[in-house]
Amino acid sequence: VGSREDYENSRYSGEVPKEEDLIPILLVDDLPANLIALNSALESPAYRIIQAHSGREALDYLRMQEFALILLDIQMPIMDGFEVARRARLLPRAKTTPIIFVTAISDEEKHIQEAYRLGAVDFLPKPIDLHALHAKITVFADLYCARREVSRQAEILRRQERQERSQVLENALDAVIGVDQSDRIIDWNKQAEIIFGWTKNEAIGRPMGNLLIPERYREAHRRGMEHFLKTSEGPILDRRIEVEALRKDGSEFPVELAVTAIKTSQGYKFYSFMRDLTERNNSERAKKASDSQLRLITNALPALVSYVDRDHIYRFVNSAYEKWFLHSRDWVVGKHMREVVGAEAYDHLKPKIEAALSGETVTFEMETPYESGIRFIQANYVPDIDPTTQKVRGIVVLVHDITDQKQFEQTLKEAVRARDEFLSIASHELRTPLTPIKLQLQNLGLLIKSGNSEKLSAERIKKVIAISDKQLTRLTALIEDMLDVARISSGRLTLNLEQQDLVGVIREVCERYAVQAATAKTPLELEAPSKISAIFDRLRIEQVLINLITNAMKYAPGSPIHISIVRSTDHVRVYVRDQGIGISKDDLERVFDRFERVLSSNNVGGLGLGLYISRQIIESHGGRIWAESRVGAGSTFTFELPLKLKGKGAAQ
Amino acid sequence: MKEMNSKTVLIVEDDEGIRETLSEILMEQGFEVEVASNGKEALDLLTSSQNTPGVILLDIMMPIMDGYQFRELQLGYSRLANVPTVAISADGHLNEKSKKLGVAHYLKKPIDLEKLLDLVNKFCG
């Protein structure tokens, strides 16, 4: 770099005109007189004339700016016009600038050829014809103006396009942030201002990593960028990912991010598109919260609750489904009903589902096989109707397991039936002893009325009293039985426990019933050790024994009743064996139930409460009672009492 | 065994107290009485006798052979089929049961003596 060049730069730099619309023309001649002549010839407000006194000076101008035209003298010392033209063609701004050579030797053929080869457009012979000069210059000036206008328009278009693009980015719903390859922010749109809190002015020029990325991720960000610049590998580029970002106030929030890299002449630029997910996450959380609330409520219901869509697919199920089908909720949801309930059940349900999907509320009961046996269910299908379109979107399914209820109803029905039967038997049994009493008393009345004193003897009256007394005893016993049952039902059966000899008590009963037994041709045979001491309620145990003996007399007339007492280490057993008709196996299980009579009610009288009461008495003593029988070979009723009290009896 | 005749009342009843009271009172009233404690005994009596009784007082619920079974067999004998029979029972629905038994009259327990005597007088008087 020479000092002369510096000098010339400083000398001419100030003279470069600012007015854009002037047409610049370069005059090159080594003779100042020629320059002055040309300059004054071209004097016009439209032109801006630059004069160069040497080839070198001309090239300096050409390097700095564009000209509409060059008027170039060929014969110059140091560097002639051809050389200037040759060098000018290498400069970007002068590559295509029209050159008019000014020469006195234009007649020489070889000069002309050389000039055209160098891109000359014309020749002006010296001395210059001013008219021709003006005409030629006007052509090139116009050409220059037209070209300049085109390029200006193109520039305007380019600028508009850039502006539009940046306006689009500026107003995008996503935050758009551009950074250069050293992570400096070069672009920052409105949305970026909104979601990050930094204004464009604050953000531009600062490293993005420090501004937007939480500290714990900054190192990874830096390394990722470095890695990309080295290898062009960017695993996070051109994908949507969710990351945490930093606001101006230091708070962190979730964003969805996509980054794209653009290669430019100044290296890479990275553009990030970011969307604030806080709202979306909040609404997702709200939906999840309302889902979990719905689940909480439906899980608390003692019913299967689900939502089935139009394609018969479960969209929601409560936890009762998991317990019922032994599958997780996630397994059931999204499954077709057929797959969940099984093909057979589905075939049964399908018409009901279709009815519900046509807008009808369907309620039905059905039996369904289950692991533990048949269950009864009651199902309600309620259509979910879109309030605006009135179309059924799906059905809400509510299923109750009513097995227990059904069983309870069944038990209740049986209890009612048994009670009705008992009342009918009771009324029959109570009326029977009333009949002789009523007849005897009415007869007595007739006798008194007729005044037949002969028939109204003391003997006759005594007999009426005896018969009435006997029947009243029967009535009392029946009523006593009924009261016992009432006591047992309400848990008021109390025992009067005493340590005493069981054999003695049983022997006494046998003696008491000896005559009656002999009359029924069922003599009582007792086989027992001399004494067995036990703790029991004497009257209650007598009641049990009498019940067993009278039953045997009723059901096994004509053969002896064998009673034996056997003691073991901790209990004593009393066997009452008859040789009667026996009891079938089915009946054996029922004989100790309330209101059961083995033989149908039209055969043998009685309330059918004896064995039921006996069982309650024995169990209250902590013992047990059972029957063994073979049809046609007789029955054995056995009760067992503990020698030391335990269980229920001990508490009483 | 006494021969039965049109003055005879045949009592078929399993309950001893009722049976004896009925027979005593009816005998006191001057009727002849035969007793059976179930349907089978009654049928044996009827088939072994030359004549038929004036009326049969028939309890329905009895062991061995109940009133229904007795009626079925009774109606099978042309000689016995038309013997007036009065059903006696402590049960409700005696009206329906009487229809089933094919009897025209019934007495509900506890029996009213006047009604009983009216019926017996009607058939044996």
PDB file of C-alpha atoms in Angstrom, chain A residues 148-397:
ATOM      1  CA  ARG A 148     -30.184   0.930 -12.536  1.00  0.00           C
ATOM      2  CA  GLU A 149     -33.974   1.169 -12.304  1.00  0.00           C
ATOM      3  CA  VAL A 150     -34.349  -2.589 -12.843  1.00  0.00           C
ATOM      4  CA  SER A 151     -31.864  -3.371 -10.154  1.00  0.00           C
ATOM      5  CA  ARG A 152     -33.470  -0.873  -7.796  1.00  0.00           C
ATOM      6  CA  GLN A 153     -36.848  -2.491  -8.353  1.00  0.00           C
ATOM      7  CA  ALA A 154     -35.348  -5.904  -7.748  1.00  0.00           C
ATOM      8  CA  GLU A 155     -33.836  -4.625  -4.538  1.00  0.00           C
ATOM      9  CA  ILE A 156     -37.191  -3.239  -3.444  1.00  0.00           C
ATOM     10  CA  LEU A 157     -38.817  -6.587  -4.160  1.00  0.00           C
ATOM     11  CA  ARG A 158     -36.121  -8.439  -2.239  1.00  0.00           C
ATOM     12  CA  ARG A 159     -36.543  -6.065   0.654  1.00  0.00           C
ATOM     13  CA  GLN A 160     -40.344  -6.486   0.592  1.00  0.00           C
ATOM     14  CA  GLU A 161     -40.018 -10.211   0.554  1.00  0.00           C
ATOM     15  CA  ARG A 162     -37.617 -10.088   3.486  1.00  0.00           C
ATOM     16  CA  GLN A 163     -39.993  -7.812   5.286  1.00  0.00           C
ATOM     17  CA  GLU A 164     -42.971 -10.057   4.669  1.00  0.00           C
ATOM     18  CA  ARG A 165     -41.057 -13.063   5.846  1.00  0.00           C
ATOM     19  CA  SER A 166     -39.923 -11.322   8.960  1.00  0.00           C
ATOM     20  CA  GLN A 167     -43.490 -10.094   9.513  1.00  0.00           C
ATOM     21  CA  VAL A 168     -44.752 -13.654   9.314  1.00  0.00           C
ATOM     22  CA  LEU A 169     -42.140 -14.773  11.809  1.00  0.00           C
ATOM     23  CA  GLU A 170     -42.809 -11.707  13.915  1.00  0.00           C
ATOM     24  CA  ASN A 171     -46.487 -12.540  14.208  1.00  0.00           C
ATOM     25  CA  ALA A 172     -46.185 -16.294  14.423  1.00  0.00           C
ATOM     26  CA  LEU A 173     -48.026 -17.964  17.291  1.00  0.00           C
ATOM     27  CA  ASP A 174     -44.823 -19.701  18.227  1.00  0.00           C
ATOM     28  CA  ALA A 175     -41.887 -17.866  19.677  1.00  0.00           C
ATOM     29  CA  VAL A 176     -39.318 -17.705  16.877  1.00  0.00           C
ATOM     30  CA  ILE A 177     -35.733 -17.187  17.936  1.00  0.00           C
ATOM     31  CA  GLY A 178     -32.780 -17.107  15.613  1.00  0.00           C
ATOM     32  CA  VAL A 179     -29.185 -17.528  16.758  1.00  0.00           C
ATOM     33  CA  ASP A 180     -25.911 -17.502  14.895  1.00  0.00           C
ATOM     34  CA  GLN A 181     -23.447 -20.286  15.257  1.00  0.00           C
ATOM     35  CA  SER A 182     -21.884 -18.691  18.324  1.00  0.00           C
ATOM     36  CA  ASP A 183     -25.338 -18.844  19.999  1.00  0.00           C
ATOM     37  CA  ARG A 184     -25.888 -15.037  19.776  1.00  0.00           C
ATOM     38  CA  ILE A 185     -29.532 -14.127  19.360  1.00  0.00           C
ATOM     39  CA  ILE A 186     -30.165 -12.520  15.948  1.00  0.00           C
ATOM     40  CA  ASP A 187     -33.936 -12.851  15.704  1.00  0.00           C
ATOM     41  CA  TRP A 188     -36.608 -12.495  18.378  1.00  0.00           C
ATOM     42  CA  ASN A 189     -40.289 -12.183  17.553  1.00  0.00           C
ATOM     43  CA  LYS A 190     -43.271 -10.814  19.471  1.00  0.00           C
ATOM     44  CA  GLN A 191     -44.330 -14.166  20.835  1.00  0.00           C
ATOM     45  CA  ALA A 192     -40.789 -14.645  22.157  1.00  0.00           C
ATOM     46  CA  GLU A 193     -41.179 -11.365  24.013  1.00  0.00           C
ATOM     47  CA  ILE A 194     -44.496 -12.569  25.437  1.00  0.00           C
ATOM     48  CA  ILE A 195     -43.475 -15.980  26.625  1.00  0.00           C
ATOM     49  CA  PHE A 196     -39.932 -15.226  27.810  1.00  0.00           C
ATOM     50  CA  GLY A 197     -40.453 -11.678  29.062  1.00  0.00           C
ATOM     51  CA  TRP A 198     -37.399 -10.234  27.321  1.00  0.00           C
ATOM     52  CA  THR A 199     -37.925  -7.449  24.765  1.00  0.00           C
ATOM     53  CA  LYS A 200     -36.330  -7.764  21.349  1.00  0.00           C
ATOM     54  CA  ASN A 201     -33.811  -5.082  22.242  1.00  0.00           C
ATOM     55  CA  GLU A 202     -32.848  -6.872  25.437  1.00  0.00           C
ATOM     56  CA  ALA A 203     -32.507 -10.229  23.715  1.00  0.00           C
ATOM     57  CA  ILE A 204     -30.698  -9.484  20.455  1.00  0.00           C
ATOM     58  CA  GLY A 205     -26.990 -10.101  20.688  1.00  0.00           C
ATOM     59  CA  ARG A 206     -27.071 -12.091  23.901  1.00  0.00           C
ATOM     60  CA  PRO A 207     -26.177 -15.786  24.109  1.00  0.00           C
ATOM     61  CA  MET A 208     -29.386 -17.783  23.968  1.00  0.00           C
ATOM     62  CA  GLY A 209     -28.102 -20.500  26.294  1.00  0.00           C
ATOM     63  CA  ASN A 210     -27.683 -18.070  29.163  1.00  0.00           C
ATOM     64  CA  LEU A 211     -30.949 -16.332  28.559  1.00  0.00           C
ATOM     65  CA  LEU A 212     -33.450 -19.144  27.988  1.00  0.00           C
ATOM     66  CA  ILE A 213     -31.974 -22.423  29.123  1.00  0.00           C
ATOM     67  CA  PRO A 214     -32.050 -23.470  32.792  1.00  0.00           C
ATOM     68  CA  GLU A 215     -28.524 -23.649  34.118  1.00  0.00           C
ATOM     69  CA  ARG A 216     -28.508 -27.419  34.518  1.00  0.00           C
ATOM     70  CA  TYR A 217     -29.043 -27.889  30.761  1.00  0.00           C
ATOM     71  CA  ARG A 218     -26.652 -25.207  29.496  1.00  0.00           C
ATOM     72  CA  GLU A 219     -23.580 -27.405  29.274  1.00  0.00           C
ATOM     73  CA  ALA A 220     -25.469 -30.009  27.252  1.00  0.00           C
ATOM     74  CA  HIS A 221     -26.764 -27.280  24.939  1.00  0.00           C
ATOM     75  CA  ARG A 222     -23.274 -25.934  24.400  1.00  0.00           C
ATOM     76  CA  ARG A 223     -21.836 -29.370  23.677  1.00  0.00           C
ATOM     77  CA  GLY A 224     -24.705 -30.212  21.331  1.00  0.00           C
ATOM     78  CA  MET A 225     -24.059 -27.095  19.281  1.00  0.00           C
ATOM     79  CA  GLU A 226     -20.340 -27.742  19.196  1.00  0.00           C
ATOM     80  CA  HIS A 227     -20.926 -31.310  18.124  1.00  0.00           C
ATOM     81  CA  PHE A 228     -23.232 -30.186  15.332  1.00  0.00           C
ATOM     82  CA  LEU A 229     -20.777 -27.613  13.994  1.00  0.00           C
ATOM     83  CA  LYS A 230     -18.071 -30.250  13.970  1.00  0.00           C
ATOM     84  CA  THR A 231     -20.026 -33.178  12.548  1.00  0.00           C
ATOM     85  CA  SER A 232     -23.323 -31.764  11.194  1.00  0.00           C
ATOM     86  CA  GLU A 233     -25.081 -34.260  13.473  1.00  0.00           C
ATOM     87  CA  GLY A 234     -27.955 -32.735  15.389  1.00  0.00           C
ATOM     88  CA  PRO A 235     -30.196 -35.329  16.988  1.00  0.00           C
ATOM     89  CA  ILE A 236     -32.641 -32.715  18.276  1.00  0.00           C
ATOM     90  CA  LEU A 237     -32.930 -30.866  14.982  1.00  0.00           C
ATOM     91  CA  ASP A 238     -36.197 -30.849  13.027  1.00  0.00           C
ATOM     92  CA  ARG A 239     -38.166 -32.727  15.692  1.00  0.00           C
ATOM     93  CA  ARG A 240     -40.744 -31.669  18.210  1.00  0.00           C
ATOM     94  CA  ILE A 241     -39.479 -32.093  21.732  1.00  0.00           C
ATOM     95  CA  GLU A 242     -40.608 -30.946  25.155  1.00  0.00           C
ATOM     96  CA  VAL A 243     -38.103 -29.075  27.302  1.00  0.00           C
ATOM     97  CA  GLU A 244     -37.982 -26.734  30.251  1.00  0.00           C
ATOM     98  CA  ALA A 245     -37.258 -23.089  29.529  1.00  0.00           C
ATOM     99  CA  LEU A 246     -36.373 -20.053  31.618  1.00  0.00           C
ATOM    100  CA  ARG A 247     -38.379 -16.843  31.841  1.00  0.00           C
ATOM    101  CA  LYS A 248     -36.910 -13.396  32.541  1.00  0.00           C
ATOM    102  CA  ASP A 249     -38.291 -13.632  36.081  1.00  0.00           C
ATOM    103  CA  GLY A 250     -36.296 -16.836  36.615  1.00  0.00           C
ATOM    104  CA  SER A 251     -39.300 -19.171  36.587  1.00  0.00           C
ATOM    105  CA  GLU A 252     -39.195 -22.327  34.523  1.00  0.00           C
ATOM    106  CA  PHE A 253     -41.960 -23.540  32.268  1.00  0.00           C
ATOM    107  CA  PRO A 254     -42.503 -26.336  29.742  1.00  0.00           C
ATOM    108  CA  VAL A 255     -42.152 -25.589  26.049  1.00  0.00           C
ATOM    109  CA  GLU A 256     -42.549 -27.544  22.897  1.00  0.00           C
ATOM    110  CA  LEU A 257     -39.513 -26.906  20.739  1.00  0.00           C
ATOM    111  CA  ALA A 258     -38.444 -27.468  17.157  1.00  0.00           C
ATOM    112  CA  VAL A 259     -35.006 -26.335  15.940  1.00  0.00           C
ATOM    113  CA  THR A 260     -33.890 -26.083  12.381  1.00  0.00           C
ATOM    114  CA  ALA A 261     -30.423 -25.228  11.085  1.00  0.00           C
ATOM    115  CA  ILE A 262     -29.912 -23.007   8.025  1.00  0.00           C
ATOM    116  CA  LYS A 263     -26.598 -22.845   6.231  1.00  0.00           C
ATOM    117  CA  THR A 264     -25.704 -19.362   5.030  1.00  0.00           C
ATOM    118  CA  SER A 265     -22.606 -17.736   3.596  1.00  0.00           C
ATOM    119  CA  GLN A 266     -21.807 -16.519   7.117  1.00  0.00           C
ATOM    120  CA  GLY A 267     -22.053 -20.008   8.555  1.00  0.00           C
ATOM    121  CA  TYR A 268     -24.994 -21.680  10.275  1.00  0.00           C
ATOM    122  CA  LYS A 269     -28.053 -20.004  11.703  1.00  0.00           C
ATOM    123  CA  PHE A 270     -30.345 -21.861  14.047  1.00  0.00           C
ATOM    124  CA  TYR A 271     -34.016 -21.093  14.283  1.00  0.00           C
ATOM    125  CA  SER A 272     -36.015 -22.285  17.281  1.00  0.00           C
ATOM    126  CA  PHE A 273     -39.800 -22.437  17.268  1.00  0.00           C
ATOM    127  CA  MET A 274     -41.239 -22.663  20.771  1.00  0.00           C
ATOM    128  CA  ARG A 275     -44.703 -22.992  22.228  1.00  0.00           C
ATOM    129  CA  ASP A 276     -45.569 -22.457  25.875  1.00  0.00           C
ATOM    130  CA  LEU A 277     -47.110 -25.710  27.201  1.00  0.00           C
ATOM    131  CA  THR A 278     -48.097 -24.366  30.615  1.00  0.00           C
ATOM    132  CA  GLU A 279     -51.707 -23.870  29.583  1.00  0.00           C
ATOM    133  CA  ARG A 280     -51.931 -27.164  27.758  1.00  0.00           C
ATOM    134  CA  ASN A 281     -50.401 -29.003  30.689  1.00  0.00           C
ATOM    135  CA  ASN A 282     -52.756 -27.229  33.061  1.00  0.00           C
ATOM    136  CA  SER A 283     -55.778 -28.212  31.043  1.00  0.00           C
ATOM    137  CA  GLU A 284     -54.445 -31.761  30.791  1.00  0.00           C
ATOM    138  CA  ARG A 285     -53.983 -31.733  34.545  1.00  0.00           C
ATOM    139  CA  ALA A 286     -57.505 -30.377  34.966  1.00  0.00           C
ATOM    140  CA  LYS A 287     -58.878 -33.132  32.749  1.00  0.00           C
ATOM    141  CA  LYS A 288     -56.858 -35.712  34.644  1.00  0.00           C
ATOM    142  CA  ALA A 289     -58.127 -34.276  37.918  1.00  0.00           C
ATOM    143  CA  SER A 290     -61.732 -34.448  36.764  1.00  0.00           C
ATOM    144  CA  ASP A 291     -61.150 -37.997  35.469  1.00  0.00           C
ATOM    145  CA  SER A 292     -59.683 -39.056  38.748  1.00  0.00           C
ATOM    146  CA  GLN A 293     -62.555 -37.441  40.601  1.00  0.00           C
ATOM    147  CA  LEU A 294     -65.025 -39.347  38.441  1.00  0.00           C
ATOM    148  CA  ARG A 295     -63.036 -42.507  39.076  1.00  0.00           C
ATOM    149  CA  LEU A 296     -62.974 -41.824  42.805  1.00  0.00           C
ATOM    150  CA  ILE A 297     -66.747 -41.423  42.875  1.00  0.00           C
ATOM    151  CA  THR A 298     -67.501 -44.406  40.686  1.00  0.00           C
ATOM    152  CA  ASN A 299     -64.991 -46.552  42.549  1.00  0.00           C
ATOM    153  CA  ALA A 300     -66.880 -45.846  45.746  1.00  0.00           C
ATOM    154  CA  LEU A 301     -70.094 -47.214  44.233  1.00  0.00           C
ATOM    155  CA  PRO A 302     -70.986 -50.834  44.977  1.00  0.00           C
ATOM    156  CA  ALA A 303     -71.665 -51.363  41.298  1.00  0.00           C
ATOM    157  CA  LEU A 304     -69.917 -51.843  37.985  1.00  0.00           C
ATOM    158  CA  VAL A 305     -69.911 -48.485  36.215  1.00  0.00           C
ATOM    159  CA  SER A 306     -68.654 -48.045  32.676  1.00  0.00           C
ATOM    160  CA  TYR A 307     -69.012 -46.066  29.474  1.00  0.00           C
ATOM    161  CA  VAL A 308     -69.352 -47.966  26.231  1.00  0.00           C
ATOM    162  CA  ASP A 309     -69.093 -46.203  22.890  1.00  0.00           C
ATOM    163  CA  ARG A 310     -71.084 -46.776  19.696  1.00  0.00           C
ATOM    164  CA  ASP A 311     -68.704 -49.553  18.646  1.00  0.00           C
ATOM    165  CA  HIS A 312     -69.354 -51.470  21.891  1.00  0.00           C
ATOM    166  CA  ILE A 313     -65.910 -50.586  23.200  1.00  0.00           C
ATOM    167  CA  TYR A 314     -65.266 -49.753  26.831  1.00  0.00           C
ATOM    168  CA  ARG A 315     -64.107 -46.157  27.238  1.00  0.00           C
ATOM    169  CA  PHE A 316     -64.281 -45.920  31.016  1.00  0.00           C
ATOM    170  CA  VAL A 317     -64.605 -48.511  33.753  1.00  0.00           C
ATOM    171  CA  ASN A 318     -64.510 -48.205  37.514  1.00  0.00           C
ATOM    172  CA  SER A 319     -62.511 -50.422  39.832  1.00  0.00           C
ATOM    173  CA  ALA A 320     -65.436 -52.809  40.322  1.00  0.00           C
ATOM    174  CA  TYR A 321     -64.682 -54.050  36.784  1.00  0.00           C
ATOM    175  CA  GLU A 322     -61.179 -55.033  37.859  1.00  0.00           C
ATOM    176  CA  LYS A 323     -62.551 -57.073  40.736  1.00  0.00           C
ATOM    177  CA  TRP A 324     -65.274 -58.669  38.644  1.00  0.00           C
ATOM    178  CA  PHE A 325     -63.299 -59.526  35.516  1.00  0.00           C
ATOM    179  CA  LEU A 326     -59.918 -59.885  37.231  1.00  0.00           C
ATOM    180  CA  HIS A 327     -58.324 -57.666  34.604  1.00  0.00           C
ATOM    181  CA  SER A 328     -56.710 -54.276  35.061  1.00  0.00           C
ATOM    182  CA  ARG A 329     -58.639 -51.186  34.087  1.00  0.00           C
ATOM    183  CA  ASP A 330     -56.081 -50.448  31.390  1.00  0.00           C
ATOM    184  CA  TRP A 331     -56.711 -53.862  29.909  1.00  0.00           C
ATOM    185  CA  VAL A 332     -60.474 -53.425  29.809  1.00  0.00           C
ATOM    186  CA  VAL A 333     -60.523 -49.872  28.471  1.00  0.00           C
ATOM    187  CA  GLY A 334     -60.314 -49.930  24.676  1.00  0.00           C
ATOM    188  CA  LYS A 335     -61.489 -53.543  24.514  1.00  0.00           C
ATOM    189  CA  HIS A 336     -64.619 -54.681  22.759  1.00  0.00           C
ATOM    190  CA  MET A 337     -67.365 -55.865  25.124  1.00  0.00           C
ATOM    191  CA  ARG A 338     -67.333 -59.313  23.612  1.00  0.00           C
ATOM    192  CA  GLU A 339     -63.699 -59.720  24.573  1.00  0.00           C
ATOM    193  CA  VAL A 340     -64.346 -58.633  28.139  1.00  0.00           C
ATOM    194  CA  VAL A 341     -67.628 -60.357  28.992  1.00  0.00           C
ATOM    195  CA  GLY A 342     -67.180 -63.425  26.786  1.00  0.00           C
ATOM    196  CA  ALA A 343     -68.975 -64.410  23.595  1.00  0.00           C
ATOM    197  CA  GLU A 344     -71.940 -66.101  25.254  1.00  0.00           C
ATOM    198  CA  ALA A 345     -72.801 -63.248  27.581  1.00  0.00           C
ATOM    199  CA  TYR A 346     -72.201 -60.773  24.764  1.00  0.00           C
ATOM    200  CA  ASP A 347     -74.726 -62.491  22.505  1.00  0.00           C
ATOM    201  CA  HIS A 348     -77.248 -62.054  25.283  1.00  0.00           C
ATOM    202  CA  LEU A 349     -76.307 -58.406  25.904  1.00  0.00           C
ATOM    203  CA  LYS A 350     -75.999 -57.312  22.291  1.00  0.00           C
ATOM    204  CA  PRO A 351     -79.714 -56.594  21.657  1.00  0.00           C
ATOM    205  CA  LYS A 352     -79.857 -54.600  24.915  1.00  0.00           C
ATOM    206  CA  ILE A 353     -76.810 -52.559  23.916  1.00  0.00           C
ATOM    207  CA  GLU A 354     -78.314 -51.884  20.531  1.00  0.00           C
ATOM    208  CA  ALA A 355     -81.586 -50.826  22.105  1.00  0.00           C
ATOM    209  CA  ALA A 356     -79.703 -48.429  24.394  1.00  0.00           C
ATOM    210  CA  LEU A 357     -77.698 -47.080  21.447  1.00  0.00           C
ATOM    211  CA  SER A 358     -80.997 -46.335  19.717  1.00  0.00           C
ATOM    212  CA  GLY A 359     -81.853 -44.041  22.614  1.00  0.00           C
ATOM    213  CA  GLU A 360     -83.808 -46.328  24.932  1.00  0.00           C
ATOM    214  CA  THR A 361     -83.003 -46.741  28.621  1.00  0.00           C
ATOM    215  CA  VAL A 362     -82.709 -50.471  29.185  1.00  0.00           C
ATOM    216  CA  THR A 363     -83.014 -52.267  32.524  1.00  0.00           C
ATOM    217  CA  PHE A 364     -82.792 -56.014  32.872  1.00  0.00           C
ATOM    218  CA  GLU A 365     -81.754 -58.819  35.158  1.00  0.00           C
ATOM    219  CA  MET A 366     -79.789 -61.860  34.120  1.00  0.00           C
ATOM    220  CA  GLU A 367     -77.968 -64.846  35.495  1.00  0.00           C
ATOM    221  CA  THR A 368     -74.323 -65.050  34.697  1.00  0.00           C
ATOM    222  CA  PRO A 369     -71.867 -67.810  35.482  1.00  0.00           C
ATOM    223  CA  TYR A 370     -69.055 -66.706  37.731  1.00  0.00           C
ATOM    224  CA  GLU A 371     -66.077 -68.388  39.380  1.00  0.00           C
ATOM    225  CA  SER A 372     -67.955 -68.899  42.624  1.00  0.00           C
ATOM    226  CA  GLY A 373     -71.134 -69.993  40.858  1.00  0.00           C
ATOM    227  CA  ILE A 374     -74.126 -68.358  39.209  1.00  0.00           C
ATOM    228  CA  ARG A 375     -74.547 -64.673  40.035  1.00  0.00           C
ATOM    229  CA  PHE A 376     -77.626 -62.553  39.443  1.00  0.00           C
ATOM    230  CA  ILE A 377     -76.997 -59.119  38.026  1.00  0.00           C
ATOM    231  CA  GLN A 378     -79.216 -56.170  37.375  1.00  0.00           C
ATOM    232  CA  ALA A 379     -78.040 -53.921  34.556  1.00  0.00           C
ATOM    233  CA  ASN A 380     -79.064 -50.413  33.543  1.00  0.00           C
ATOM    234  CA  TYR A 381     -78.033 -49.080  30.134  1.00  0.00           C
ATOM    235  CA  VAL A 382     -78.554 -45.347  29.890  1.00  0.00           C
ATOM    236  CA  PRO A 383     -77.945 -43.735  26.476  1.00  0.00           C
ATOM    237  CA  ASP A 384     -75.594 -40.740  26.373  1.00  0.00           C
ATOM    238  CA  ILE A 385     -77.373 -38.336  24.045  1.00  0.00           C
ATOM    239  CA  ASP A 386     -75.580 -35.367  22.517  1.00  0.00           C
ATOM    240  CA  PRO A 387     -77.714 -32.371  23.551  1.00  0.00           C
ATOM    241  CA  THR A 388     -77.170 -30.513  20.275  1.00  0.00           C
ATOM    242  CA  THR A 389     -77.381 -33.278  17.669  1.00  0.00           C
ATOM    243  CA  GLN A 390     -79.661 -35.600  19.658  1.00  0.00           C
ATOM    244  CA  LYS A 391     -77.451 -38.475  18.551  1.00  0.00           C
ATOM    245  CA  VAL A 392     -76.518 -41.266  20.949  1.00  0.00           C
ATOM    246  CA  ARG A 393     -72.781 -41.066  21.573  1.00  0.00           C
ATOM    247  CA  GLY A 394     -72.539 -44.116  23.788  1.00  0.00           C
ATOM    248  CA  ILE A 395     -74.084 -45.688  26.851  1.00  0.00           C
ATOM    249  CA  VAL A 396     -73.522 -45.431  30.545  1.00  0.00           C
ATOM    250  CA  VAL A 397     -73.583 -48.936  31.977  1.00  0.00           C
TER     251      VAL A 397
END
